[in-house]
C-alpha cells in the first residue's frame, strides 16, 4: 500500500474518543487487505482483515471500511485507550505477497 | 511455543563485512518471509520462501541472499554490508500464503552498518 491524500503519518487522539486511520492502496488487483498494529520494539500484530468482496467488517472495538472505487481503506477504533498507542499499517495481499503502507503513528492523550 | 525467533536482536557491522540473520519458527508453517523496515516506509519485502525448497525475490532483494535450510529455518545473508542496509529486519511465517491473518512476525533484528 502507499500513503496518498488522506493519509496522515501521525494521529493524536484523546482517550475515549474514536480514531480513524486512513490508507490508500496501490494495486487494484489486490483482493485481501489487513490492518496490523506495531508497538515499539515489536513485530506487527494482526488486527483485522477484509476481502475485496466486502465493504465493511467489524471486530472488537475496530471496524475496517473498504472503498474499492477510490482504493481506500480505513480503520476505526472505538473508545481509544492508552494501549492503542502504536503504529498502524494497512497491507494489501497480491499474489501471496503482502505489501505494507508507510504507517500511521497513533498517540493517545490522557 | 516460541513462535518466530530471530537472532541476533542487535548488530553493528562495518561496511564490507558479511553476516547472516537467522530466523526459526516452531509452528510447522510452510511460508517464510524477510522484510526490512525503514523510518516512514513501512515494511518492504526482501525475499520469501513459499515452501521448503523454494525462494523468490521480493521488492528489494539487491544485496541479500537467502537460504531455506529446512521447514523451520530461513536465513538472510548480507555478503558485503553497506550503510544503506541499516534497518530493522523482520522475519514472518504463515501456514498458507493466502492466510495472512495467521502471520507471525519475529521481534526484529536492528542492524547498523557504519
Tab-separated table of C-alpha atoms in Angstrom:
chain	number	residue	atom	x	y	z
A	1	UNK	CA	0.000	0.000	0.000
A	2	UNK	CA	1.008	3.601	-0.291
A	3	UNK	CA	0.092	6.728	1.532
A	4	UNK	CA	-1.602	9.317	-0.636
A	5	UNK	CA	-4.031	12.125	0.002
A	6	UNK	CA	-5.966	11.377	3.171
A	7	UNK	CA	-3.143	9.515	4.891
A	8	UNK	CA	-1.637	11.216	7.915
A	9	UNK	CA	1.651	9.922	9.315
A	10	UNK	CA	0.646	10.824	12.862
A	11	UNK	CA	-2.628	10.988	14.754
A	12	UNK	CA	-3.164	12.328	18.276
A	13	UNK	CA	-6.386	11.205	19.947
A	14	UNK	CA	-7.989	11.954	23.278
A	15	UNK	CA	-8.563	8.845	25.386
A	16	UNK	CA	-12.146	7.722	24.960
A	17	UNK	CA	-12.598	9.323	21.543
A	18	UNK	CA	-12.879	7.363	18.316
A	19	UNK	CA	-9.880	7.126	15.983
A	20	UNK	CA	-9.961	6.937	12.211
A	21	UNK	CA	-6.847	5.881	10.348
A	22	UNK	CA	-6.802	6.124	6.572
A	23	UNK	CA	-4.848	4.302	3.926
A	24	UNK	CA	-4.732	4.396	0.133
A	25	UNK	CA	-3.655	1.185	-1.538
A	26	UNK	CA	-1.886	0.944	-4.843
A	27	UNK	CA	-2.934	-2.199	-6.676
A	28	UNK	CA	-6.476	-2.544	-7.975
A	29	UNK	CA	-5.874	-6.310	-8.332
A	30	UNK	CA	-5.321	-6.778	-4.594
A	31	UNK	CA	-8.079	-8.920	-3.145
A	32	UNK	CA	-7.333	-9.006	0.523
A	33	UNK	CA	-6.420	-6.263	2.982
A	34	UNK	CA	-5.170	-6.347	6.522
A	35	UNK	CA	-4.547	-3.887	9.309
A	36	UNK	CA	-1.579	-4.512	11.591
A	37	UNK	CA	-0.568	-2.851	14.832
A	38	UNK	CA	3.077	-2.452	15.751
A	39	UNK	CA	4.168	-1.491	19.229
A	40	UNK	CA	7.616	-0.116	19.890
A	41	UNK	CA	10.308	-2.784	19.635
A	42	UNK	CA	7.933	-5.481	18.423
A	43	UNK	CA	6.866	-7.035	15.164
A	44	UNK	CA	3.475	-6.277	13.570
A	45	UNK	CA	0.391	-7.949	15.018
A	46	UNK	CA	-2.804	-8.710	13.136
A	47	UNK	CA	-5.843	-6.556	13.970
A	48	UNK	CA	-8.493	-7.162	11.342
A	49	UNK	CA	-8.803	-8.105	7.692
A	50	UNK	CA	-11.255	-7.617	4.857
A	51	UNK	CA	-11.685	-9.251	1.477
A	52	UNK	CA	-12.387	-7.304	-1.677
A	53	UNK	CA	-15.940	-8.634	-1.923
A	54	UNK	CA	-16.829	-6.780	1.283
A	55	UNK	CA	-17.007	-3.084	2.117
A	56	UNK	CA	-17.169	-3.277	5.900
A	57	UNK	CA	-16.088	-5.627	8.632
A	58	UNK	CA	-16.302	-5.241	12.368
A	59	UNK	CA	-14.258	-6.682	15.171
A	60	UNK	CA	-13.952	-5.916	18.815
A	61	UNK	CA	-13.769	-2.092	19.010
A	62	UNK	CA	-12.436	-1.951	15.443
A	63	UNK	CA	-14.110	-1.539	12.077
A	64	UNK	CA	-12.478	-1.665	8.669
A	65	UNK	CA	-14.055	0.040	5.665
A	66	UNK	CA	-13.043	-0.657	2.086
A	67	UNK	CA	-13.805	1.600	-0.871
A	68	UNK	CA	-12.572	-0.121	-3.996
A	69	UNK	CA	-13.681	2.700	-6.269
A	70	UNK	CA	-11.051	5.041	-4.851
A	71	UNK	CA	-8.734	2.311	-3.490
A	72	UNK	CA	-9.119	3.449	0.078
A	73	UNK	CA	-9.129	1.642	3.412
A	74	UNK	CA	-9.883	2.982	6.838
A	75	UNK	CA	-9.587	1.596	10.343
A	76	UNK	CA	-11.878	2.920	13.016
A	77	UNK	CA	-11.061	2.323	16.659
A	78	UNK	CA	-13.884	2.972	19.103
A	79	UNK	CA	-13.240	4.452	22.554
A	80	UNK	CA	-9.486	4.704	22.062
A	81	UNK	CA	-7.413	3.533	25.019
A	82	UNK	CA	-3.793	4.219	26.035
A	83	UNK	CA	-2.905	0.677	24.934
A	84	UNK	CA	-3.916	1.626	21.399
A	85	UNK	CA	-0.863	3.869	21.068
A	86	UNK	CA	1.197	2.267	18.301
A	87	UNK	CA	1.985	2.426	14.609
A	88	UNK	CA	-0.801	1.100	12.403
A	89	UNK	CA	-0.147	-0.318	8.946
A	90	UNK	CA	-2.506	-1.241	6.198
A	91	UNK	CA	-1.332	-4.070	3.976
A	92	UNK	CA	-2.580	-5.468	0.693
A	93	UNK	CA	-2.192	-9.042	-0.447
A	94	UNK	CA	-1.439	-9.589	-4.101
A	95	UNK	CA	-0.164	-12.866	-5.499
A	96	UNK	CA	0.507	-14.177	-1.976
A	97	UNK	CA	2.882	-11.322	-1.152
A	98	UNK	CA	1.968	-8.756	1.438
A	99	UNK	CA	2.797	-5.089	0.747
A	100	UNK	CA	2.685	-2.574	3.569
A	101	UNK	CA	1.849	1.110	3.628
A	102	UNK	CA	4.024	3.673	5.401
A	103	UNK	CA	2.074	3.529	8.657
A	104	UNK	CA	0.314	5.968	10.963
A	105	UNK	CA	1.603	6.626	14.467
A	106	UNK	CA	-1.283	6.940	16.905
A	107	UNK	CA	-0.709	8.678	20.213
A	108	UNK	CA	-3.432	8.581	22.842
A	109	UNK	CA	-3.657	11.596	25.180
A	110	UNK	CA	-4.837	11.010	28.725
B	1	UNK	CA	5.803	-22.332	21.923
B	2	UNK	CA	8.267	-19.610	20.899
B	3	UNK	CA	6.638	-18.648	17.554
B	4	UNK	CA	9.154	-16.868	15.329
B	5	UNK	CA	12.636	-16.366	16.759
B	6	UNK	CA	15.187	-14.046	15.191
B	7	UNK	CA	18.843	-13.797	16.077
B	8	UNK	CA	20.634	-11.593	16.760
B	9	UNK	CA	18.443	-8.788	18.119
B	10	UNK	CA	21.077	-6.123	17.523
B	11	UNK	CA	24.154	-5.996	15.310
B	12	UNK	CA	26.668	-3.387	14.232
B	13	UNK	CA	28.717	-4.101	11.121
B	14	UNK	CA	31.448	-2.271	9.305
B	15	UNK	CA	30.963	-1.561	5.615
B	16	UNK	CA	32.017	-4.597	3.608
B	17	UNK	CA	31.553	-7.136	6.398
B	18	UNK	CA	29.236	-10.080	5.954
B	19	UNK	CA	26.714	-11.617	8.294
B	20	UNK	CA	23.727	-13.930	8.403
B	21	UNK	CA	20.449	-13.153	10.138
B	22	UNK	CA	18.763	-16.247	11.468
B	23	UNK	CA	15.048	-16.952	11.650
B	24	UNK	CA	13.358	-20.057	13.014
B	25	UNK	CA	9.688	-20.899	13.546
B	26	UNK	CA	8.251	-23.775	15.533
B	27	UNK	CA	4.694	-23.689	14.156
B	28	UNK	CA	5.247	-26.006	11.194
B	29	UNK	CA	4.456	-23.135	8.827
B	30	UNK	CA	5.071	-23.569	5.122
B	31	UNK	CA	5.932	-19.999	4.108
B	32	UNK	CA	8.537	-17.641	5.474
B	33	UNK	CA	9.365	-14.022	4.634
B	34	UNK	CA	12.058	-11.446	5.239
B	35	UNK	CA	11.145	-7.741	5.456
B	36	UNK	CA	13.129	-4.628	6.189
B	37	UNK	CA	11.622	-1.620	7.929
B	38	UNK	CA	12.952	1.878	7.438
B	39	UNK	CA	11.523	5.036	9.018
B	40	UNK	CA	8.456	6.303	7.161
B	41	UNK	CA	8.476	3.451	4.647
B	42	UNK	CA	6.604	0.610	6.263
B	43	UNK	CA	7.883	-2.922	5.718
B	44	UNK	CA	9.363	-3.901	2.368
B	45	UNK	CA	9.666	-7.492	1.246
B	46	UNK	CA	13.218	-8.656	0.582
B	47	UNK	CA	12.809	-12.376	-0.137
B	48	UNK	CA	10.297	-15.047	0.619
B	49	UNK	CA	10.018	-18.805	0.618
B	50	UNK	CA	6.552	-20.074	-0.208
B	51	UNK	CA	7.505	-23.608	0.779
B	52	UNK	CA	10.541	-25.605	1.788
B	53	UNK	CA	12.957	-25.779	-1.108
B	54	UNK	CA	11.810	-22.601	-2.872
B	55	UNK	CA	12.845	-18.972	-2.579
B	56	UNK	CA	11.794	-15.891	-4.528
B	57	UNK	CA	12.736	-12.239	-4.724
B	58	UNK	CA	10.561	-9.556	-3.225
B	59	UNK	CA	10.615	-5.782	-3.766
B	60	UNK	CA	14.168	-5.058	-2.556
B	61	UNK	CA	16.392	-8.164	-2.984
B	62	UNK	CA	19.611	-6.473	-4.107
B	63	UNK	CA	22.497	-7.028	-1.705
B	64	UNK	CA	20.867	-10.002	0.007
B	65	UNK	CA	20.738	-13.753	-0.320
B	66	UNK	CA	18.555	-16.271	1.475
B	67	UNK	CA	18.567	-19.932	2.349
B	68	UNK	CA	15.587	-22.040	3.346
B	69	UNK	CA	17.622	-24.505	5.341
B	70	UNK	CA	14.650	-26.677	6.268
B	71	UNK	CA	10.999	-26.116	7.042
B	72	UNK	CA	11.799	-24.335	10.299
B	73	UNK	CA	14.652	-22.049	9.298
B	74	UNK	CA	15.034	-19.216	6.797
B	75	UNK	CA	18.242	-17.198	6.884
B	76	UNK	CA	19.109	-13.846	5.310
B	77	UNK	CA	22.698	-13.129	4.330
B	78	UNK	CA	24.418	-9.841	3.643
B	79	UNK	CA	27.590	-10.642	1.714
B	80	UNK	CA	29.089	-7.145	1.793
B	81	UNK	CA	27.195	-4.822	4.087
B	82	UNK	CA	26.544	-1.232	3.032
B	83	UNK	CA	25.263	1.723	5.104
B	84	UNK	CA	22.065	1.644	3.015
B	85	UNK	CA	21.308	-1.711	4.633
B	86	UNK	CA	20.997	-0.129	8.052
B	87	UNK	CA	17.461	-1.080	9.001
B	88	UNK	CA	15.283	-3.235	11.198
B	89	UNK	CA	14.756	-6.676	9.704
B	90	UNK	CA	11.669	-8.777	10.391
B	91	UNK	CA	11.063	-12.400	9.641
B	92	UNK	CA	7.494	-13.671	9.283
B	93	UNK	CA	5.911	-17.061	8.804
B	94	UNK	CA	2.461	-18.261	7.782
B	95	UNK	CA	0.909	-21.646	7.329
B	96	UNK	CA	-0.627	-20.850	3.954
B	97	UNK	CA	0.489	-17.981	1.676
B	98	UNK	CA	-3.123	-16.894	1.395
B	99	UNK	CA	-3.788	-16.736	5.118
B	100	UNK	CA	-2.116	-13.575	6.306
B	101	UNK	CA	-4.421	-13.435	9.302
B	102	UNK	CA	-2.237	-16.150	10.721
B	103	UNK	CA	1.081	-14.440	10.020
B	104	UNK	CA	3.503	-14.321	12.905
B	105	UNK	CA	6.358	-11.848	12.988
B	106	UNK	CA	9.593	-12.098	14.906
B	107	UNK	CA	10.787	-9.375	17.248
B	108	UNK	CA	13.147	-7.934	14.664
B	109	UNK	CA	16.900	-7.514	14.200
B	110	UNK	CA	18.201	-3.978	14.386
B	111	UNK	CA	21.211	-3.727	12.081
B	112	UNK	CA	23.534	-0.750	11.835
B	113	UNK	CA	26.211	-0.590	9.142
B	114	UNK	CA	28.903	2.005	9.754
